[in-house]
Short mmCIF file of C-alpha atoms and ligand atoms in Angstrom, two decimals:
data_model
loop_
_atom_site.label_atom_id
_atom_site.label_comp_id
_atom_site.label_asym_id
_atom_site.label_seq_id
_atom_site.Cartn_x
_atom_site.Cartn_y
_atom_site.Cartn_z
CA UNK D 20 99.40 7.89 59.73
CA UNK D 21 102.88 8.33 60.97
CA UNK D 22 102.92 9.29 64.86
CA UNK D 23 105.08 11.82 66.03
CA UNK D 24 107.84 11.65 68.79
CA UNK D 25 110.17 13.99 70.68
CA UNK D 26 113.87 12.50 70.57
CA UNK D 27 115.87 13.63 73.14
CA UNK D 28 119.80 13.85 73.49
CA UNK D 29 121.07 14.00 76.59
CA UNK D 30 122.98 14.81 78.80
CA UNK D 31 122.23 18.42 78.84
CA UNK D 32 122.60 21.09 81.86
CA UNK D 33 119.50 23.54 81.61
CA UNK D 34 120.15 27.10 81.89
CA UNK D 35 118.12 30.27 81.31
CA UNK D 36 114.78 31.86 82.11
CA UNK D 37 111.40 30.23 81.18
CA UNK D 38 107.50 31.57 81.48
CA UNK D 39 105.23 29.45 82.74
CA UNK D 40 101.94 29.69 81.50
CA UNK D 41 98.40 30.25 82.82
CA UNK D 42 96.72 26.67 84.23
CA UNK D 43 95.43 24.08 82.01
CA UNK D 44 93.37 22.95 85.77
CA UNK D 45 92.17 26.52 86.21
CA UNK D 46 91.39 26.98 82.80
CA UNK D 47 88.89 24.42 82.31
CA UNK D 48 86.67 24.57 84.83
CA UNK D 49 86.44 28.49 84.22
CA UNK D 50 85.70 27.43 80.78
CA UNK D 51 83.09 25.92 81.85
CA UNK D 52 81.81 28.27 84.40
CA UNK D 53 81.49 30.71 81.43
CA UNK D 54 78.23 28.73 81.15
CA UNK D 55 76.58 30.75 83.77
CA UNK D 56 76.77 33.99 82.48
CA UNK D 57 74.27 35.96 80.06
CA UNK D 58 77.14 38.02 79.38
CA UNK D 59 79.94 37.91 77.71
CA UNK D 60 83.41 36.76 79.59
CA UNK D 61 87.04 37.69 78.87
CA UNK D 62 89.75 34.92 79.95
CA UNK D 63 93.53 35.96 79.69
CA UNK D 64 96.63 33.91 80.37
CA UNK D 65 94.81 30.62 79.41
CA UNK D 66 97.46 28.13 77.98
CA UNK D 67 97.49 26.91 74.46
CA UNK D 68 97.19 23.27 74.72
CA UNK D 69 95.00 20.28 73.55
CA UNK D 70 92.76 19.85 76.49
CA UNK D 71 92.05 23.46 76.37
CA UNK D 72 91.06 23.42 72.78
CA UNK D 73 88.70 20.47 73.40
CA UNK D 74 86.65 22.82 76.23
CA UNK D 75 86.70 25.22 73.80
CA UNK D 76 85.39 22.21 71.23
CA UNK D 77 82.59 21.20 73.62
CA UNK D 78 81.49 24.87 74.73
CA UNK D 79 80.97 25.55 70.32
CA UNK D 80 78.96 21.81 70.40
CA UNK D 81 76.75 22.93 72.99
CA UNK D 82 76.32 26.49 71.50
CA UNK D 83 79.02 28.76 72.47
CA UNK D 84 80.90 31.23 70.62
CA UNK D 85 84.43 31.38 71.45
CA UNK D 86 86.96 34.14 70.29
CA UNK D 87 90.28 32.45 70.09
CA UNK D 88 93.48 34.53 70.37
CA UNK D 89 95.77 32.78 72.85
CA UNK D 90 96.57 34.01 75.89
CA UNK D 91 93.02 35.64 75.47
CA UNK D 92 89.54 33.98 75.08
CA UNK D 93 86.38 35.60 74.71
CA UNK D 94 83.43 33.71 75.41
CA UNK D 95 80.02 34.92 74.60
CA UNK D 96 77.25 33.11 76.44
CA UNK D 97 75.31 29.94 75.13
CA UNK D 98 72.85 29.74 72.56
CA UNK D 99 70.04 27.33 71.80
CA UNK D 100 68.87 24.44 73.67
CA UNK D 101 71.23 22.14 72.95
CA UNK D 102 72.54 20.86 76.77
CA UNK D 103 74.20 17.17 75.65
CA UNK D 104 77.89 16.91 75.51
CA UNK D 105 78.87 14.00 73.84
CA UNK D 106 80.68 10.67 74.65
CA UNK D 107 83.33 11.62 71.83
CA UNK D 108 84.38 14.94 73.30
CA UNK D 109 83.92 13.86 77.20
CA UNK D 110 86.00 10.34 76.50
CA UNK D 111 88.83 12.32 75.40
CA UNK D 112 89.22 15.01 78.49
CA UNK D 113 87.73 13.69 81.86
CA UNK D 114 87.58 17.58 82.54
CA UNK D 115 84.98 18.79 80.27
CA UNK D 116 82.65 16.48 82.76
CA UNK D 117 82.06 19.63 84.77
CA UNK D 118 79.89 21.69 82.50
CA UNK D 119 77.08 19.12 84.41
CA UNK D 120 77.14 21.70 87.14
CA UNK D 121 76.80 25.00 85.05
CA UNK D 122 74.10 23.43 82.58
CA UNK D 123 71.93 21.91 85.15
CA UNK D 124 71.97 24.98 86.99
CA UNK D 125 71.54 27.53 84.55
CA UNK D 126 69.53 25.31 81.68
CA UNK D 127 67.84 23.31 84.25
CA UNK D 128 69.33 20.30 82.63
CA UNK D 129 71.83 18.44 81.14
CA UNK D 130 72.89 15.09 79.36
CA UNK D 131 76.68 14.69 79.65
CA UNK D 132 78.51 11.48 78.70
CA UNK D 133 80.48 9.73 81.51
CA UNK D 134 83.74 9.88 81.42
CA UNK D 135 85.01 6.85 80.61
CA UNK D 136 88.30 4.75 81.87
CA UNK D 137 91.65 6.29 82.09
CA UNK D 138 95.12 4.83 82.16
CA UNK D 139 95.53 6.91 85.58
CA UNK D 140 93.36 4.28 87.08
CA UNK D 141 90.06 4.22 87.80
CA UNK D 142 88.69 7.92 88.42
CA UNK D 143 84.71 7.50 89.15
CA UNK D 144 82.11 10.65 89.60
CA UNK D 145 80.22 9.35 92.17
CA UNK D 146 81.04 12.41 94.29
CA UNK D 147 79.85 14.60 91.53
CA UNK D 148 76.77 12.60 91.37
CA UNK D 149 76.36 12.77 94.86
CA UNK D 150 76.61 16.71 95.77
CA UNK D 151 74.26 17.48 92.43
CA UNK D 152 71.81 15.03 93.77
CA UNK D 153 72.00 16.56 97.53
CA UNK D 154 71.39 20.07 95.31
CA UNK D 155 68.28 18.28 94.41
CA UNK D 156 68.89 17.15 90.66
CA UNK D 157 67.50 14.34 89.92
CA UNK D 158 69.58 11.93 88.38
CA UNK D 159 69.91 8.90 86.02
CA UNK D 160 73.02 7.23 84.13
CA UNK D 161 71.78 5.16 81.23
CA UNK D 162 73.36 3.89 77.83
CA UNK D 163 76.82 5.65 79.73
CA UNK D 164 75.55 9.28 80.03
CA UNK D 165 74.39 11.22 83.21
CA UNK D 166 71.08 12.78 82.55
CA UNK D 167 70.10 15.46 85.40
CA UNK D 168 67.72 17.83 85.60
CA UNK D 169 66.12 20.17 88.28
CA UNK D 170 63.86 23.40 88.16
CA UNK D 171 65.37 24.82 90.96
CA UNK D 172 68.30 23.36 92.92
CA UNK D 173 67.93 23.34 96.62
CA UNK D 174 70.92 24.56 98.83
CA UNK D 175 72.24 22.37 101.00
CA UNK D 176 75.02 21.36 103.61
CA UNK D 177 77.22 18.56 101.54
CA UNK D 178 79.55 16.22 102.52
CA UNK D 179 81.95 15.94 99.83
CA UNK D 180 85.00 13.81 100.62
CA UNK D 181 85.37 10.03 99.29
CA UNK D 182 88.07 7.36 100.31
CA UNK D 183 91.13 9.41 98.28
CA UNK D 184 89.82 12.78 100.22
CA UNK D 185 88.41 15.35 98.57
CA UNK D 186 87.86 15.70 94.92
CA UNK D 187 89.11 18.70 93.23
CA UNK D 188 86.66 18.93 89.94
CA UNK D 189 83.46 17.39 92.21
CA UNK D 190 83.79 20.42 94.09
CA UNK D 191 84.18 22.67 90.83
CA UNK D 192 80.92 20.65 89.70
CA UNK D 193 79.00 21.33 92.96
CA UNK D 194 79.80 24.89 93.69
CA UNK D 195 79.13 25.97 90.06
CA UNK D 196 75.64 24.46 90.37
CA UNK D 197 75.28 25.92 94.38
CA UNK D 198 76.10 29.49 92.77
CA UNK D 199 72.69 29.48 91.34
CA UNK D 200 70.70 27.74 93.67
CA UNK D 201 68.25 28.87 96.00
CA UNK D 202 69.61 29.47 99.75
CA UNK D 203 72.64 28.24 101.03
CA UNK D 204 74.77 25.86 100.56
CA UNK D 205 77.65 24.32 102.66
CA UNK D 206 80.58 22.12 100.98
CA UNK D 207 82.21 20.07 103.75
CA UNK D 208 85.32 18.56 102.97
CA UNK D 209 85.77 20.49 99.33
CA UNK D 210 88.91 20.48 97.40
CA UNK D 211 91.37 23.46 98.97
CA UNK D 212 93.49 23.51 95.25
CA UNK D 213 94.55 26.99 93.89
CA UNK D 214 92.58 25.82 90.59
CA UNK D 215 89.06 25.88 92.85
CA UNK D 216 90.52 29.25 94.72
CA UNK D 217 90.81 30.75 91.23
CA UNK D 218 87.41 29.35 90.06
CA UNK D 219 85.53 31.06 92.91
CA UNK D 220 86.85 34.56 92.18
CA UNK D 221 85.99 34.00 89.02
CA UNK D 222 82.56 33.14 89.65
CA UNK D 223 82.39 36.30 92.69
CA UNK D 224 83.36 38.29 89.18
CA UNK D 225 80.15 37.22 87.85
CA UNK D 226 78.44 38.13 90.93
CA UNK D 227 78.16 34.74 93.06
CA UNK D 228 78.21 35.10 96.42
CA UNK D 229 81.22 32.39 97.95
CA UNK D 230 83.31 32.43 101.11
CA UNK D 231 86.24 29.99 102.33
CA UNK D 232 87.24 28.46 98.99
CA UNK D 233 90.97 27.16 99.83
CA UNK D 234 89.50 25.77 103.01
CA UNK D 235 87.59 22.68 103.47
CA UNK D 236 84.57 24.57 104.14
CA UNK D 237 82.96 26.50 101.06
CA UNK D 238 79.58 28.50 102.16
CA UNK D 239 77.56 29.83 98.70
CA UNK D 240 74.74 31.44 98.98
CA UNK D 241 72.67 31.17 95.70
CA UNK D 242 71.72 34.57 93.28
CA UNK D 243 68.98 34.42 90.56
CA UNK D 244 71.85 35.35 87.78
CA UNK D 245 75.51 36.05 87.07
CA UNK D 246 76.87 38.49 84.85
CA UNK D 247 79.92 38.47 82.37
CA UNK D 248 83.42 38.82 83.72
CA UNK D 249 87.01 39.31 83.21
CA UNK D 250 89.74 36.96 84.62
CA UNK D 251 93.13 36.27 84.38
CA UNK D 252 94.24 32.57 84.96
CA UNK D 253 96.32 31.47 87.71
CA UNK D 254 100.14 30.24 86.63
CA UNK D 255 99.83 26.91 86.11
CA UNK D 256 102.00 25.07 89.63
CA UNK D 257 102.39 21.67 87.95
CA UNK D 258 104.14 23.24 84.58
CA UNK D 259 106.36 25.02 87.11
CA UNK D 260 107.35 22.13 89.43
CA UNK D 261 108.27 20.16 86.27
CA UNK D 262 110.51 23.33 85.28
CA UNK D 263 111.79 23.10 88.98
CA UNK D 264 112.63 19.28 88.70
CA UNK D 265 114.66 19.62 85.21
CA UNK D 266 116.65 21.82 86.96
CA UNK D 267 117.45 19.37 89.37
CA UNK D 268 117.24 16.14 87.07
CA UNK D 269 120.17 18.31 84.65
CA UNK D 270 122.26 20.14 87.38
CA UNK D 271 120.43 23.51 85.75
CA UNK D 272 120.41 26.76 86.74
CA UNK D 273 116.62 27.99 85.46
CA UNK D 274 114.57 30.77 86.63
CA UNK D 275 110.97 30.73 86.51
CA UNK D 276 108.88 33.75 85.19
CA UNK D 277 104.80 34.40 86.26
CA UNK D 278 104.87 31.90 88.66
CA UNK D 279 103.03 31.96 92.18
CA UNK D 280 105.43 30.25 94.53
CA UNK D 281 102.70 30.40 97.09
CA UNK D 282 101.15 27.31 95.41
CA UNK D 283 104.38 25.65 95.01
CA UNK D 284 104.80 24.93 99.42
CA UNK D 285 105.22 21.18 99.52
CA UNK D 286 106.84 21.20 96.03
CA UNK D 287 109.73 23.53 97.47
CA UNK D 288 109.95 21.75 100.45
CA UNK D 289 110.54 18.46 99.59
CA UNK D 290 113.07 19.69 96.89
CA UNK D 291 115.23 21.83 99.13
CA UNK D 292 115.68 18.51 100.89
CA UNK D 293 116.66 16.76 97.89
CA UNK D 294 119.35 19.47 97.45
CA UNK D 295 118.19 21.79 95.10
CA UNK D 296 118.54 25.69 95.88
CA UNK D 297 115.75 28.15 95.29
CA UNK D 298 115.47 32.19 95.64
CA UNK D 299 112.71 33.94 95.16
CA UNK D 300 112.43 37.59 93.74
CA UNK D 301 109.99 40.95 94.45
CA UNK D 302 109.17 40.93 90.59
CA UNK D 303 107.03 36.74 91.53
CA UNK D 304 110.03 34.81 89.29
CA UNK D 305 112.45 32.01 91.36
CA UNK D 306 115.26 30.81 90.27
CA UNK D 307 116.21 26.99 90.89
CA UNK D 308 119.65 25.48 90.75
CA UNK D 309 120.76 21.85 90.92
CA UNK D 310 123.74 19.97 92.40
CA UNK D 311 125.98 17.13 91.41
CA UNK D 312 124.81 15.11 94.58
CA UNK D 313 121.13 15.19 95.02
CA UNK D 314 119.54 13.37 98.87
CA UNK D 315 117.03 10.88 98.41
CA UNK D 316 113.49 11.45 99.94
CA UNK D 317 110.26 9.96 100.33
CA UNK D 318 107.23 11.30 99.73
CA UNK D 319 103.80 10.68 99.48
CA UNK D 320 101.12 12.50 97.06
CA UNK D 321 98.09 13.88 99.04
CA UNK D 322 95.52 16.88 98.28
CA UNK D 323 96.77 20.51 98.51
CA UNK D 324 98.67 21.59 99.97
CA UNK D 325 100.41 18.33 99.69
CA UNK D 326 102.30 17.08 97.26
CA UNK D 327 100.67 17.36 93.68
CA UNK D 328 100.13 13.67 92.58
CA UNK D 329 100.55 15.68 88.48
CA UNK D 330 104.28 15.72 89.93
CA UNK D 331 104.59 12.27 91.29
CA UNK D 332 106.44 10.95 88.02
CA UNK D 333 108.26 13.73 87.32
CA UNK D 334 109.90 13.39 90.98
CA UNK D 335 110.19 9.89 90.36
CA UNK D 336 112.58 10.60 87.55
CA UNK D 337 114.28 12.56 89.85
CA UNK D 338 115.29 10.16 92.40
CA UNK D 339 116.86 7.90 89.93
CA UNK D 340 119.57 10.29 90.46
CA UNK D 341 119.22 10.59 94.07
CA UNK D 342 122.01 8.74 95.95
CA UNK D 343 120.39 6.31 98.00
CA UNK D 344 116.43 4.67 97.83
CA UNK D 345 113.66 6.58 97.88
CA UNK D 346 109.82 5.68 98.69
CA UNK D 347 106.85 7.00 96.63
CA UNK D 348 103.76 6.53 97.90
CA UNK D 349 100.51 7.57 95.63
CA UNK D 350 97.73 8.15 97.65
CA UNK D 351 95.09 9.78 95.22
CA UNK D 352 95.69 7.67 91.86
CA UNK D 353 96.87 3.98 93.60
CA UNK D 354 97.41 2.82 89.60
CA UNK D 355 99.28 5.90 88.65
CA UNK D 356 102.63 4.04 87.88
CA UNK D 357 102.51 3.35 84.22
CA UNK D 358 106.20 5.68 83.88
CA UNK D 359 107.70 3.03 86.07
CA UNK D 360 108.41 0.00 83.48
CA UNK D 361 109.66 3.05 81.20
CA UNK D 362 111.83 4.42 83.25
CA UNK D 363 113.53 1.03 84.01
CA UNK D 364 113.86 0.69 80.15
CA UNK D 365 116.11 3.88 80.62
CA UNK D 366 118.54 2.35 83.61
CA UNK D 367 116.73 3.21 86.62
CA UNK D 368 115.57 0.83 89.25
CA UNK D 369 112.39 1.23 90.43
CA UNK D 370 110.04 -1.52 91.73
CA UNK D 371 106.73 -0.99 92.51
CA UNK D 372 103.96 -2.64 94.69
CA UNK D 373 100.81 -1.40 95.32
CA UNK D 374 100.27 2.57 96.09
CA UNK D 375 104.22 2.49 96.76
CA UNK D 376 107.41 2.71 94.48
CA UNK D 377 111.06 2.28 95.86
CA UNK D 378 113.34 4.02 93.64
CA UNK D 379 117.42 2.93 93.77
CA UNK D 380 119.41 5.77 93.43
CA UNK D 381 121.81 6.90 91.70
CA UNK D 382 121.56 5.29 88.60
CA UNK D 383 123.26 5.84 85.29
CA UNK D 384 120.26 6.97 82.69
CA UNK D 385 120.84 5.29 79.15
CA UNK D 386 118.61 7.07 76.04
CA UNK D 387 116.03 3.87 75.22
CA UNK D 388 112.64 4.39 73.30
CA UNK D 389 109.67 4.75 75.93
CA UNK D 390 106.49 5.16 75.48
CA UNK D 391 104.45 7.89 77.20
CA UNK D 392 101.13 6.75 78.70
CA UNK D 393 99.56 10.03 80.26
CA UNK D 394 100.19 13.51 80.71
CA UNK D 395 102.45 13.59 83.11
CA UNK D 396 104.63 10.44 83.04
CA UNK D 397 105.12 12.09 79.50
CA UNK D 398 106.86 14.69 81.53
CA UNK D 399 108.77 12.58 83.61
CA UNK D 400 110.11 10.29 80.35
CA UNK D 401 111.32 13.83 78.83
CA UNK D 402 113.07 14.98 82.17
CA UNK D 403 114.57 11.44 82.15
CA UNK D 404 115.37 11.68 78.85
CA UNK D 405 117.56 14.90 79.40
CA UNK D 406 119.42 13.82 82.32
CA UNK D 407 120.61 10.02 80.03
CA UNK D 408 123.18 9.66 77.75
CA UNK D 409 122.37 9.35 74.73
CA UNK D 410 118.89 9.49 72.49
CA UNK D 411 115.49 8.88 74.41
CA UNK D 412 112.72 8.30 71.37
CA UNK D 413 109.71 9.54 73.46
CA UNK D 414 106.56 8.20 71.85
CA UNK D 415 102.63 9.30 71.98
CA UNK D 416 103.77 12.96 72.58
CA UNK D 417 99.90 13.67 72.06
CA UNK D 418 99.83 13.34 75.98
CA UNK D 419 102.19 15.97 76.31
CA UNK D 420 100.30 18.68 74.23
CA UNK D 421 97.45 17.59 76.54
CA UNK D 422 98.68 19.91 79.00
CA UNK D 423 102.26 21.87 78.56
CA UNK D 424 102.04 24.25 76.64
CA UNK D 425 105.07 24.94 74.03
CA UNK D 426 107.62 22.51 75.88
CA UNK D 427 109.63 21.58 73.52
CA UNK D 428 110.47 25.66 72.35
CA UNK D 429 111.07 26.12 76.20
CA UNK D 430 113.36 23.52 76.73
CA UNK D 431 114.96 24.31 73.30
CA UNK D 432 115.37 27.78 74.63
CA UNK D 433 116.93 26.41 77.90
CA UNK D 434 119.76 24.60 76.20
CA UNK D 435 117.91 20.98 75.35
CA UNK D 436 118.36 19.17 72.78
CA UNK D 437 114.89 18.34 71.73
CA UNK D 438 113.27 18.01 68.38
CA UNK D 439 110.28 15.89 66.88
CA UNK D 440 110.10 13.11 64.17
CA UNK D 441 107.78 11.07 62.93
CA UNK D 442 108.48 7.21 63.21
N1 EPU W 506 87.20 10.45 93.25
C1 EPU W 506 86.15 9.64 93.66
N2 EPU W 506 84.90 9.98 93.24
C2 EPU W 506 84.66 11.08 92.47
C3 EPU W 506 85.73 11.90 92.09
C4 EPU W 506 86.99 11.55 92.50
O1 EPU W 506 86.36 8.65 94.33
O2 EPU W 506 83.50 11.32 92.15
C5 EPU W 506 88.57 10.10 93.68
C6 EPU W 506 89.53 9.92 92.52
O3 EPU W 506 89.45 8.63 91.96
C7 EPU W 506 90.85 10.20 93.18
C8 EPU W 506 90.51 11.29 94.18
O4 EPU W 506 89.11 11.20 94.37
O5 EPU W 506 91.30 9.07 93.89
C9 EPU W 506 90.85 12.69 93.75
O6 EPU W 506 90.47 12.90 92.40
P1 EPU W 506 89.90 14.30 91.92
O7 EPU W 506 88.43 14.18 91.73
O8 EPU W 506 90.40 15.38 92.82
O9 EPU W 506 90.57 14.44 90.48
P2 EPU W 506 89.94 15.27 89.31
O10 EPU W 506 89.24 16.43 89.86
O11 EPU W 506 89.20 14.38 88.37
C10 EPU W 506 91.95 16.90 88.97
C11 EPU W 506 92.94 17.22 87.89
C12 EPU W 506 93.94 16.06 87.77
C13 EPU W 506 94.62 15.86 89.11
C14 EPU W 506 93.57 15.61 90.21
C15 EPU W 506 94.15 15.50 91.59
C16 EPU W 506 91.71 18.59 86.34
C17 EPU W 506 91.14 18.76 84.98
N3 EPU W 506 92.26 17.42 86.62
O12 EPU W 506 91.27 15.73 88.55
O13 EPU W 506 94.91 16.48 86.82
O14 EPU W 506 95.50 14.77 89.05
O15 EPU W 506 92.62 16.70 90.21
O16 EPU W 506 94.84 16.65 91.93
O17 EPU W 506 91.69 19.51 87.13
C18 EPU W 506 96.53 16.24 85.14
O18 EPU W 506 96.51 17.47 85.00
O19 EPU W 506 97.42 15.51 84.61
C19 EPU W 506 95.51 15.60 85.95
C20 EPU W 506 95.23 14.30 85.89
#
């Protein structure tokens, strides 16, 4: 089989308006929430992309029929008794691990494959383990899948944070299972992300009863059902900061359609101090412009409202332009680094140790082949790739159909010069 590549020619200076589309992060936990209902449930803005279509894969394996016309999903609620999702689906997408929570709750069990290693670094569940068990699941891994079951969880007050803070999908996990339990229960140090925001008024759509999700603090009190819903996905903050940073990686001039800059704080922040410009408008688009001469900052990724560690490489790209050193510092993913060998291949001069990267800037990007290793140093190789001369051959694009949707037409459309081949 030949694999596919993006070749891109650089240097390019972006220009134009681009719509960012619904998030991938909201999406599939929602997906999976759909679970709950006995009725019926109508998504809209949900993005076209691989890890998307593999939910959608894993709700039809477990019994779900899913009407599929992008930006709109209809999801009719589960059939038969089938509650296993596989080690094939789950090994692929680390994210379909939270239908545990919905199943065990609503099916009173559930046999779901762990999730397996990731080039990210090591990403255990132990958290989502944990808060099912305080719920009063019992549970046992064996042969590599998580078997739980449970007549009737128990609320509870949790504790939910681990040694990288809180855990955005452990909290989806546990407060989809809470929604359904009996009494109240009480996540302490839960995941404040607009993705778990979004999931709760989903859920409060279906009829759960939730308070304080964005804060620490998430108080459910349990209901014997939940009905079907209707929900339109959040715009998705980590396609838009990557929009933001080719502006600045090119010099561009873009503006940003259907996005919530409310989400995008720390992102905004930190690149208004690296030069770039922003306005916002009435009508929820921004535009973002670039400069020759871009400051060097450092940063470190934390939970939201921090800095989004799914823009850590892309900003690392970034600051091979900067003019003077920067220092990244990963605090959720310690391992997340794999971009950094590939962006050296392409000129820049980064050196890592440990959680931290120092980045030399400015450097003089050269087009090399590179080889993407995730989702979003994917990203950050294609940014890169714009702002070198010459042709950057970027390789497993798979990753990047993970989670943007269209990229390549919206770059196109911005003025890149960007087209696949197979090698
Ligand atoms: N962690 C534990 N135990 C657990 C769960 C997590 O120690 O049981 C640790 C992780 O190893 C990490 C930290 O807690 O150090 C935070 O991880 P978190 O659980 O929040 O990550 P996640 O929920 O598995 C989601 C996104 C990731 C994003 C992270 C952090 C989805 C589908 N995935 O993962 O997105 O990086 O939150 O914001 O929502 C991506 O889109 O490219 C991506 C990797």
């Amino acid at each position: 089989m030949r694999i596919r590549k993006y070749v891109v020619e650089g240097p390019v200076r972006l220009k134009g308006e681009v719509k960012i589309s619904g998030a991938k992060n909201s999406a599939l936990p929602i997906l999976a929430a759909t679970l709950l209902s006995t009725q019926p449930c109508t998504l809209y803005n949900v993005p076209k992309v691989r890890d998307v279509e593999t939910m959608i894969r894993l709700l039809e394996v477990l019994g779900v029929r899913v009407d599929v016309d992008f930006p709109v999903l209809r999801v009719y609620p589960k059939k038969g008794r089938r509650v296993l999702a596989p080690y094939s689906i789950v090994k692929t997408m680390r994210g379909s691990f939270c239908v545990l929570g919905p199943l065990l709750a609503r099916f009173k069990r559930a046999k779901v494959s762990l999730p397996g290693g990731c080039v990210i670094g090591v990403r255990p569940v132990d958290l989502h383990l944990k808060g099912l068990s305080e719920l009063g699941a019992q549970i046992r891994v064996e042969k590599g899948y998580v078997y739980a079951s449970a007549d009737r969880l128990q609320g509870k007050k949790i504790y939910l944070g681990g040694m990288f803070g809180s855990s955005v999908l452990a909290t989806a996990n546990v407060m989809m299972a809470a929604v359904l339990a009996e009494g109240e229960t009480i996540i302490e140090n839960a995941a404040c992300e607009p993705e778990i925001v979004d999931l709760a008024e989903f859920l409060v759509k279906m009829g759960a009863k939730i308070e304080g999700a964005g804060t620490p603090w998430i108080r459910i009190v349990g209901v014997k059902e939940l009905a079907g819903a209707e929900h339109r996905i959040i715009p998705d903050r980590i396609e838009a900061g990557s929009f933001i940073i080719a502006a600045g990686i090119t010099r561009g001039d873009i503006k940003l359609t259907g996005v919530e800059i409310g989400h995008l704080g720390a992102v905004v922040d930190v690149l208004k101090r690296v030069g770039l410009s922003f306005w916002s408008y009435k009508d929820g688009s921004l535009r973002v412009k670039g400069q020759k001469r871009l400051r060097p900052e450092n940063i470190a990724t934390l939970p939201y409202p921090g800095f989004p560690t799914d823009l850590q490489a892309q900003f690392m790209a970034l600051m091979t332009q900067s003019d003077g050193t920067s220092v990244i510092t990963e605090r959720i993913y310690p391992d997340r680094f794999m971009h950094v060998p590939e962006l050296n291949r392409m000129g820049a001069n980064i050196k890592r140790e440990g959680p931290y990267a120092v980045v030399q800037g400015p450097t003089e990007l050269k087009g090399a082949e590179v080889m993407a290793s995730d989702l979003r140093a994917s990203a950050a190789l294609v940014l890169a790739g714009l702002a070198a001369k010459g042709r950057t051959d970027v390789w497993r694009i798979y990753h990047l159909e993970r989670g943007y949707e269209n990229l390549k037409e919206k770059l196109k459309k911005l003025g890149a010069k960007i087209w696949e081949e197979k090698g």
